[in-house]
Short mmCIF file of N, CA and C in Angstrom, two decimals:
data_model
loop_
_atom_site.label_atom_id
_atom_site.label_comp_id
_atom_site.label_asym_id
_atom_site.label_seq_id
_atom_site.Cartn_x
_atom_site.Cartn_y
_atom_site.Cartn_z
N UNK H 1307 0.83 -1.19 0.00
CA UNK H 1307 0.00 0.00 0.00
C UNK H 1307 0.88 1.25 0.00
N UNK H 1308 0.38 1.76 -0.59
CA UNK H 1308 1.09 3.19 -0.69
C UNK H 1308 0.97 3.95 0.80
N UNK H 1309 2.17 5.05 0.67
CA UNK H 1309 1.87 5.78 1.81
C UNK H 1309 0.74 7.15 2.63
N UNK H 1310 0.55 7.26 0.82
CA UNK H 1310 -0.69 7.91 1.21
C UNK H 1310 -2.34 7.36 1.20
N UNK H 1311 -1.94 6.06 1.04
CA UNK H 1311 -3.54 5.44 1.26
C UNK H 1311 -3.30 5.18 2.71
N UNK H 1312 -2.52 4.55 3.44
CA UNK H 1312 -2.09 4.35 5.07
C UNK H 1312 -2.68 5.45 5.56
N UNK H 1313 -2.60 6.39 5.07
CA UNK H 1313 -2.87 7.32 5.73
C UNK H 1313 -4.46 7.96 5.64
N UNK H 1314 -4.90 7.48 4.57
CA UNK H 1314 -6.07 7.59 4.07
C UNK H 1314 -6.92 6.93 5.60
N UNK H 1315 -6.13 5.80 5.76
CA UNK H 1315 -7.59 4.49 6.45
C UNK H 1315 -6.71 4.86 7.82
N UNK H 1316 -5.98 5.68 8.06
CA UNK H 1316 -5.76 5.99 9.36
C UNK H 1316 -4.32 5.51 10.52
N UNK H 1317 -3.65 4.16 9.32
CA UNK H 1317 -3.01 3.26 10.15
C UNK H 1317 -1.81 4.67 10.33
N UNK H 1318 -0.90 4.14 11.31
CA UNK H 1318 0.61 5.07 11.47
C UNK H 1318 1.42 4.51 10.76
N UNK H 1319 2.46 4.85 9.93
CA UNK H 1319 3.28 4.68 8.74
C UNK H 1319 4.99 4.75 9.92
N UNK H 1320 4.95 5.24 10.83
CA UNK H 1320 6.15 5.08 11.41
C UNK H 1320 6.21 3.94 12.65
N UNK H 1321 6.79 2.80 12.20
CA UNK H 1321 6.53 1.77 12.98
C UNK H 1321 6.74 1.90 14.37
N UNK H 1322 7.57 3.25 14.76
CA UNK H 1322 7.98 3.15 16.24
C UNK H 1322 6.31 3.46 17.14
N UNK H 1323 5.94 4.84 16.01
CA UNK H 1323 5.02 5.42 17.28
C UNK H 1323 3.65 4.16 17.06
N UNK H 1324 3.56 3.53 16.21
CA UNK H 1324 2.53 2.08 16.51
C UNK H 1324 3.14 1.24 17.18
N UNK H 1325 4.13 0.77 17.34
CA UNK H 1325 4.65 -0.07 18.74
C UNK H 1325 4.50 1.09 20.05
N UNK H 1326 5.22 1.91 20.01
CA UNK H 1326 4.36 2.42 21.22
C UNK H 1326 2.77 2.91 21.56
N UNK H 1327 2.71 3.31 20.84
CA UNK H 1327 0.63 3.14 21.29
C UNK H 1327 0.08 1.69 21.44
N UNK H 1328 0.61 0.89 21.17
CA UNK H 1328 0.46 -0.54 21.22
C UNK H 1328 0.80 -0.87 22.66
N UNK H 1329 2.07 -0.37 23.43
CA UNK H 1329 2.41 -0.57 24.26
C UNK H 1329 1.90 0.40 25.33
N UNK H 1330 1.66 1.24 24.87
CA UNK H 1330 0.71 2.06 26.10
C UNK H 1330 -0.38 1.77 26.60
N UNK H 1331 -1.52 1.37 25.44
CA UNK H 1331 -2.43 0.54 25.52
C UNK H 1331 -2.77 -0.55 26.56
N UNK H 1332 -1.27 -1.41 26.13
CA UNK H 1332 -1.49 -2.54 26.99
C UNK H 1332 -0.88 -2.38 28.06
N UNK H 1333 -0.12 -1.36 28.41
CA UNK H 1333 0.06 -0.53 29.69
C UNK H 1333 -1.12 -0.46 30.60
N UNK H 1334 -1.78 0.22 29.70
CA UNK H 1334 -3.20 0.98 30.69
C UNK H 1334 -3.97 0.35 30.95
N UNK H 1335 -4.04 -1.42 30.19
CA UNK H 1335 -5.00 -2.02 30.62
C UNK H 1335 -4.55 -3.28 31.42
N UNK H 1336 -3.01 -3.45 31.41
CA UNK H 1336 -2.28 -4.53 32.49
C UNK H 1336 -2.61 -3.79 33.95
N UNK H 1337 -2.36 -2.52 34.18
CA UNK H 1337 -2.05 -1.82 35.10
C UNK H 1337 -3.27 -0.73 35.33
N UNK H 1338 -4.36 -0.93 35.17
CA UNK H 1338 -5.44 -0.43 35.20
C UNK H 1338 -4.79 1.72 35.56
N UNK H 1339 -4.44 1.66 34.27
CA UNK H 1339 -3.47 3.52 34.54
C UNK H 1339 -3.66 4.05 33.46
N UNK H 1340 -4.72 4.92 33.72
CA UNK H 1340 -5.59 5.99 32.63
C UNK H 1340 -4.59 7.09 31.73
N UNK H 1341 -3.39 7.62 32.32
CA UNK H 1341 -2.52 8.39 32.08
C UNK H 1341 -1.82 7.66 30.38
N UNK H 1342 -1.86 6.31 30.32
CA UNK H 1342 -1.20 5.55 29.47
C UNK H 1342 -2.01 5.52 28.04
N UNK H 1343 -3.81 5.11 28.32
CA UNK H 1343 -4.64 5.17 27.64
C UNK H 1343 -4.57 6.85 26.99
N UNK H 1344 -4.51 7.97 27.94
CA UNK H 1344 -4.97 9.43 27.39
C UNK H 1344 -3.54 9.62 26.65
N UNK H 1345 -1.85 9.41 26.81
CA UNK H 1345 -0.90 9.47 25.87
C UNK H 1345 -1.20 9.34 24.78
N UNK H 1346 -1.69 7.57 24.87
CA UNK H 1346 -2.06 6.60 23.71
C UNK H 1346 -2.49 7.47 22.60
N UNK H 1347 -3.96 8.00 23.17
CA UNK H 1347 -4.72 8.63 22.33
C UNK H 1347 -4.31 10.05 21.51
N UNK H 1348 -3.58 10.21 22.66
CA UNK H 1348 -2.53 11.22 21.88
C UNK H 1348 -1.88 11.44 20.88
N UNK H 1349 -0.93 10.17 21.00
CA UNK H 1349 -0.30 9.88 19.90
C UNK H 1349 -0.88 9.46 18.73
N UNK H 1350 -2.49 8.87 18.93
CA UNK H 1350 -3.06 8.32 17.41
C UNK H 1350 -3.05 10.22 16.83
N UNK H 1351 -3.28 10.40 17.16
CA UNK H 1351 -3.64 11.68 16.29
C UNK H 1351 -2.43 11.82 14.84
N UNK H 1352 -3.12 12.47 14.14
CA UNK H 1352 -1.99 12.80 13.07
C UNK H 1352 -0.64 13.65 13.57
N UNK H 1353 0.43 13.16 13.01
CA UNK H 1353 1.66 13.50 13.63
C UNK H 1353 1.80 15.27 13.48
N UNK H 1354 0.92 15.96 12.82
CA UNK H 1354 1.41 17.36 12.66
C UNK H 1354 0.47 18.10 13.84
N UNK H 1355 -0.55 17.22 14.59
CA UNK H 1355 -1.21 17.18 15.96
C UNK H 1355 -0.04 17.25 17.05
N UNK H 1356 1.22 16.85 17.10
CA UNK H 1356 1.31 16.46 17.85
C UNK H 1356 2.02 17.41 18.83
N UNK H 1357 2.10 17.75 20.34
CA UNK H 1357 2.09 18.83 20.91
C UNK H 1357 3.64 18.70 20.63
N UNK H 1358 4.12 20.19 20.65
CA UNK H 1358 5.57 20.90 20.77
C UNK H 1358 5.20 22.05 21.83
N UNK H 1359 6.26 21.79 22.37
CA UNK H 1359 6.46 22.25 23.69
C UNK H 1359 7.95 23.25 23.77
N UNK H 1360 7.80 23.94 24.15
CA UNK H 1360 9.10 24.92 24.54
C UNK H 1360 9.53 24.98 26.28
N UNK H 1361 10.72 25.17 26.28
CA UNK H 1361 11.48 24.81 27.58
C UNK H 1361 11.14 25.73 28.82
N UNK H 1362 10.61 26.91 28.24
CA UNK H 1362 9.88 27.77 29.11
C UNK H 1362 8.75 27.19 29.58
N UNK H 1363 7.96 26.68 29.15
CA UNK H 1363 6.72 26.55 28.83
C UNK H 1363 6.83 25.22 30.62
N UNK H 1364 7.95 24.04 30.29
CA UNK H 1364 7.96 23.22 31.10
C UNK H 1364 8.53 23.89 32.56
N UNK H 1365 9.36 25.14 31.90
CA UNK H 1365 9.87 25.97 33.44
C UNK H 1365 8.91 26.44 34.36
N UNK H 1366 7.48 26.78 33.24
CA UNK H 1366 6.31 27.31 34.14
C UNK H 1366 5.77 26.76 35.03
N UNK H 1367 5.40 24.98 34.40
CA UNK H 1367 4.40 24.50 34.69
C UNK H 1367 4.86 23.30 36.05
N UNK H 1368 6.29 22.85 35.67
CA UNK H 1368 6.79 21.92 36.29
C UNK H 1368 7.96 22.09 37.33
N UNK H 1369 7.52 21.53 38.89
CA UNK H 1369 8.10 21.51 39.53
C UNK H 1369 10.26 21.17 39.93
N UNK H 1370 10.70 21.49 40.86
CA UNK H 1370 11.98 20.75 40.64
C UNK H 1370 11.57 19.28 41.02
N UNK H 1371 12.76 18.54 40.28
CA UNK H 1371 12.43 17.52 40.15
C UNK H 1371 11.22 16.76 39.49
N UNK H 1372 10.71 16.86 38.94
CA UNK H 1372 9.10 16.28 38.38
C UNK H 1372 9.55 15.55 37.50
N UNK H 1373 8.67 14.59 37.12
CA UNK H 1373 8.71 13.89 35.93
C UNK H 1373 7.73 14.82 34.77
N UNK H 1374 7.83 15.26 33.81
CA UNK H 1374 7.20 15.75 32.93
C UNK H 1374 7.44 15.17 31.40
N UNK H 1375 5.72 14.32 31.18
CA UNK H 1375 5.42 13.93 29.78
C UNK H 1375 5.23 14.35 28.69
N UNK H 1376 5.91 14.72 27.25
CA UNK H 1376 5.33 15.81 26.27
C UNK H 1376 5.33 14.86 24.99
N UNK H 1377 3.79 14.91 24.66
CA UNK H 1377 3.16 13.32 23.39
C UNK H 1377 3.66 14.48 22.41
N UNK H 1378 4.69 14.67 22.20
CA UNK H 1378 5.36 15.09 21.01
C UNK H 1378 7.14 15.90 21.51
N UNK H 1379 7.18 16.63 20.54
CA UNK H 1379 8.38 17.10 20.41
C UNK H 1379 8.73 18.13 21.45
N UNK H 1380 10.06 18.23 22.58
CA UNK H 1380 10.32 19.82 22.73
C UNK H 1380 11.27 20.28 22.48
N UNK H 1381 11.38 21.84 22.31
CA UNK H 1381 11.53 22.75 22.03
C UNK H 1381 12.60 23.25 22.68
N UNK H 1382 14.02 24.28 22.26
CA UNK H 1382 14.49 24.81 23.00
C UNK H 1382 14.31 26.19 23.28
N UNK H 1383 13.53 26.80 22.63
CA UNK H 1383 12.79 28.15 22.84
C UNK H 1383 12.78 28.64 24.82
N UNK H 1384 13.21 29.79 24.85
CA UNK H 1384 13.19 29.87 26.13
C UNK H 1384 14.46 29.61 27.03
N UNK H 1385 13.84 29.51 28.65
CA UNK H 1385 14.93 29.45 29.58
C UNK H 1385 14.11 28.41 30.65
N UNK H 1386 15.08 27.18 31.24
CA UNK H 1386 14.31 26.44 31.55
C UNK H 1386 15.51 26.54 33.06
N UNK H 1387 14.47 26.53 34.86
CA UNK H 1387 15.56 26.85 36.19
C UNK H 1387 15.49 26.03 36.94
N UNK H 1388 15.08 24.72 36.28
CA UNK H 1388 14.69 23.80 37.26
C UNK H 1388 15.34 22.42 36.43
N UNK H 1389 15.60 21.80 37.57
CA UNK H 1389 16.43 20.33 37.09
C UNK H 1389 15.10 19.12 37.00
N UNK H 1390 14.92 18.78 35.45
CA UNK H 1390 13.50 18.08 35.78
C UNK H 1390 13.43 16.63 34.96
N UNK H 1391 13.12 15.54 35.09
CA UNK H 1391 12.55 14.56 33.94
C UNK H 1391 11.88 14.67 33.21
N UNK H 1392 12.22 14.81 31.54
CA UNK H 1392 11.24 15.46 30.41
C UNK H 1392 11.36 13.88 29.41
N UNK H 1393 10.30 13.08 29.57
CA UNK H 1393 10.22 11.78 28.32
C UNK H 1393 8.91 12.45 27.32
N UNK H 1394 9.90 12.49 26.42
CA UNK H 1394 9.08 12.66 24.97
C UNK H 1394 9.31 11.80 23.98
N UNK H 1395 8.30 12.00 22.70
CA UNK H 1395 8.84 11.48 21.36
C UNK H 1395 10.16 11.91 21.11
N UNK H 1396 10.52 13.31 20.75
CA UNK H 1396 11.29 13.70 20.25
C UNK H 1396 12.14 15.26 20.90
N UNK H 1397 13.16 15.53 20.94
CA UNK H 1397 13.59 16.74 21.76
C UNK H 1397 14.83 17.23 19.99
N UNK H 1398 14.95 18.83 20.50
CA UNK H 1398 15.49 19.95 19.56
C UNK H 1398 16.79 19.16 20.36
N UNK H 1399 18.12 19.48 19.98
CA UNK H 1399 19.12 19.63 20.41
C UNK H 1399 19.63 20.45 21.39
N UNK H 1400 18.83 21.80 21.45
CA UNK H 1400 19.28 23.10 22.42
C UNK H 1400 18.67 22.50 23.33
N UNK H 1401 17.29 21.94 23.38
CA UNK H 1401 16.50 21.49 24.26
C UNK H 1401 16.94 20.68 25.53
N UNK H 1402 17.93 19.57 24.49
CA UNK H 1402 18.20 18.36 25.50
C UNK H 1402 19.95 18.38 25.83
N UNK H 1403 20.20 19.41 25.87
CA UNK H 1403 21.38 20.52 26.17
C UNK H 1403 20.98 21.20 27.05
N UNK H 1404 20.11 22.18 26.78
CA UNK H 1404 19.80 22.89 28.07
C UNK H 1404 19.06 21.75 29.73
N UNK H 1405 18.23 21.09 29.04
CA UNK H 1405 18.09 20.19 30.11
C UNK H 1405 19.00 19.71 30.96
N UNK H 1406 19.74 18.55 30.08
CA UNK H 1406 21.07 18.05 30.69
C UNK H 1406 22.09 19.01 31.76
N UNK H 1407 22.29 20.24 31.12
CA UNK H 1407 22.94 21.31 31.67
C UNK H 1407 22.77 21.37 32.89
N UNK H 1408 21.35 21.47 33.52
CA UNK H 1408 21.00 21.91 34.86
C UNK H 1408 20.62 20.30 35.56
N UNK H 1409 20.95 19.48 35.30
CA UNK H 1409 21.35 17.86 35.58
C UNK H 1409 19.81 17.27 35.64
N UNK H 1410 18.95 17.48 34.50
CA UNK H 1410 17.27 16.61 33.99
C UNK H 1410 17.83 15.92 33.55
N UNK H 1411 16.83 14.93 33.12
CA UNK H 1411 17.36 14.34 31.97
C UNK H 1411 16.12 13.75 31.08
N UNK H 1412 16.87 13.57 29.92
CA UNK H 1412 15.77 13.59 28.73
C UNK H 1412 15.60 12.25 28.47
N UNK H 1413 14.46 11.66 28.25
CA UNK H 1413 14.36 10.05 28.24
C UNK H 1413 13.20 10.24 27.09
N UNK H 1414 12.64 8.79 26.79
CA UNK H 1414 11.72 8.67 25.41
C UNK H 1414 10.64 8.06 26.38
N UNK H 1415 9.52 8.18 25.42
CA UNK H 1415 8.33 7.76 26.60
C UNK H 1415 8.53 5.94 27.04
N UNK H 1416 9.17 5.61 25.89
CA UNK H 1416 9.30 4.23 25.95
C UNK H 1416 10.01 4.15 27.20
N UNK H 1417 11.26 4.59 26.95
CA UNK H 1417 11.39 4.51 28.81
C UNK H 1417 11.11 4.98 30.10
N UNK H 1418 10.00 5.94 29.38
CA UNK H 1418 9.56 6.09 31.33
C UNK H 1418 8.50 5.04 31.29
N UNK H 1419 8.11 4.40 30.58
CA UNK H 1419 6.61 3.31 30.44
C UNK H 1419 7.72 2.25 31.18
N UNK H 1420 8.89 2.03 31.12
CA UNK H 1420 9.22 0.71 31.32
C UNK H 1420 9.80 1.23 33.35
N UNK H 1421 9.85 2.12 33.04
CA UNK H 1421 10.44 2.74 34.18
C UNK H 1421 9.46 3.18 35.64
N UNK H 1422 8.51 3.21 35.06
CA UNK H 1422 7.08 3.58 35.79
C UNK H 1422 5.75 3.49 35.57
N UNK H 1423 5.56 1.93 35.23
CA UNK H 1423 4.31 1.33 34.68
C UNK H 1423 3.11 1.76 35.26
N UNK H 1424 3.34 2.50 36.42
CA UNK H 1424 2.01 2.59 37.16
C UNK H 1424 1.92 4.27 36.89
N UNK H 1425 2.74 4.68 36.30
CA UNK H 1425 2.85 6.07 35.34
C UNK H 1425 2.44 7.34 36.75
N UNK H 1426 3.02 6.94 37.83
CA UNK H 1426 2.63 7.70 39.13
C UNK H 1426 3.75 9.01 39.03
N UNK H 1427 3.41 9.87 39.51
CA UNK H 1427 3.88 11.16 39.70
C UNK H 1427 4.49 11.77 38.29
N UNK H 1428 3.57 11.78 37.18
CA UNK H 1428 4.07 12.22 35.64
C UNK H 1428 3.02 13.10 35.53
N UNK H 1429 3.78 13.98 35.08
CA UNK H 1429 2.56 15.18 34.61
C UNK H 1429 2.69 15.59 32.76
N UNK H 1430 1.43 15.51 32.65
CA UNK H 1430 1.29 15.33 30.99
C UNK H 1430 1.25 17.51 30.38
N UNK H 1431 2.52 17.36 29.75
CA UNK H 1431 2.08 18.81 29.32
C UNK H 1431 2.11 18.65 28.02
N UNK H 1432 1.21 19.64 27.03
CA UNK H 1432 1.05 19.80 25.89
C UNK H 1432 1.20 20.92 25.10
#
């Protein structure tokens, strides 16, 4: 099938983010954890849906230390004063530089799912 009929009937064309919605899924329903299911759904969306986030944006919202979830890409836009856990799809380079810098660290959702199945103390920003 072509790539634009895939896309026609809805399936995801990038095999990673369908293994992970696959795995979130069965996250949320091994581990009865709603946070996994609402990602999930996140991620079905079309990929130009998908939230981007700027480093300010996580300076606002998120505590020191926090775990903070972003169902898409961030951003290095901004100034980020807090040392924090940021698992996303995807991070800018300034982004996961400036993170690292102030000693966060940047992980993929795949590993905070394996890291914290019961998806406790993650806060979802978009």
């Amino acid at each position: 099938m072509s790539k634009k009929t895939l896309m026609k009937i809805g399936r995801k064309t990038n095999p990673r983010i369908a293994d992970l919605v696959a795995d979130l899924k069965d996250g949320s329903r091994d581990n009865d954890v709603l946070i996994w299911r609402d990602v999930a759904k996140k991620l079905e969306r079309p990929a130009q849906n998908y939230a981007q986030v700027n480093l300010s944006k996580i300076s606002r919202y998120a505590k020191e230390n926090e775990t903070v979830l972003i169902p898409g890409k961030v951003l290095g836009a901004g100034a980020i004063n807090k040392a924090v856990t940021v698992a996303a799809l995807n991070f800018s380079i300034t982004a996961k530089q400036k993170i690292t810098d102030l000693g966060g660290k940047c992980v993929t959702i795949e590993q905070i799912l394996e890291e914290n199945p019961k998806g406790s103390g993650i806060r979802i920003l978009q």
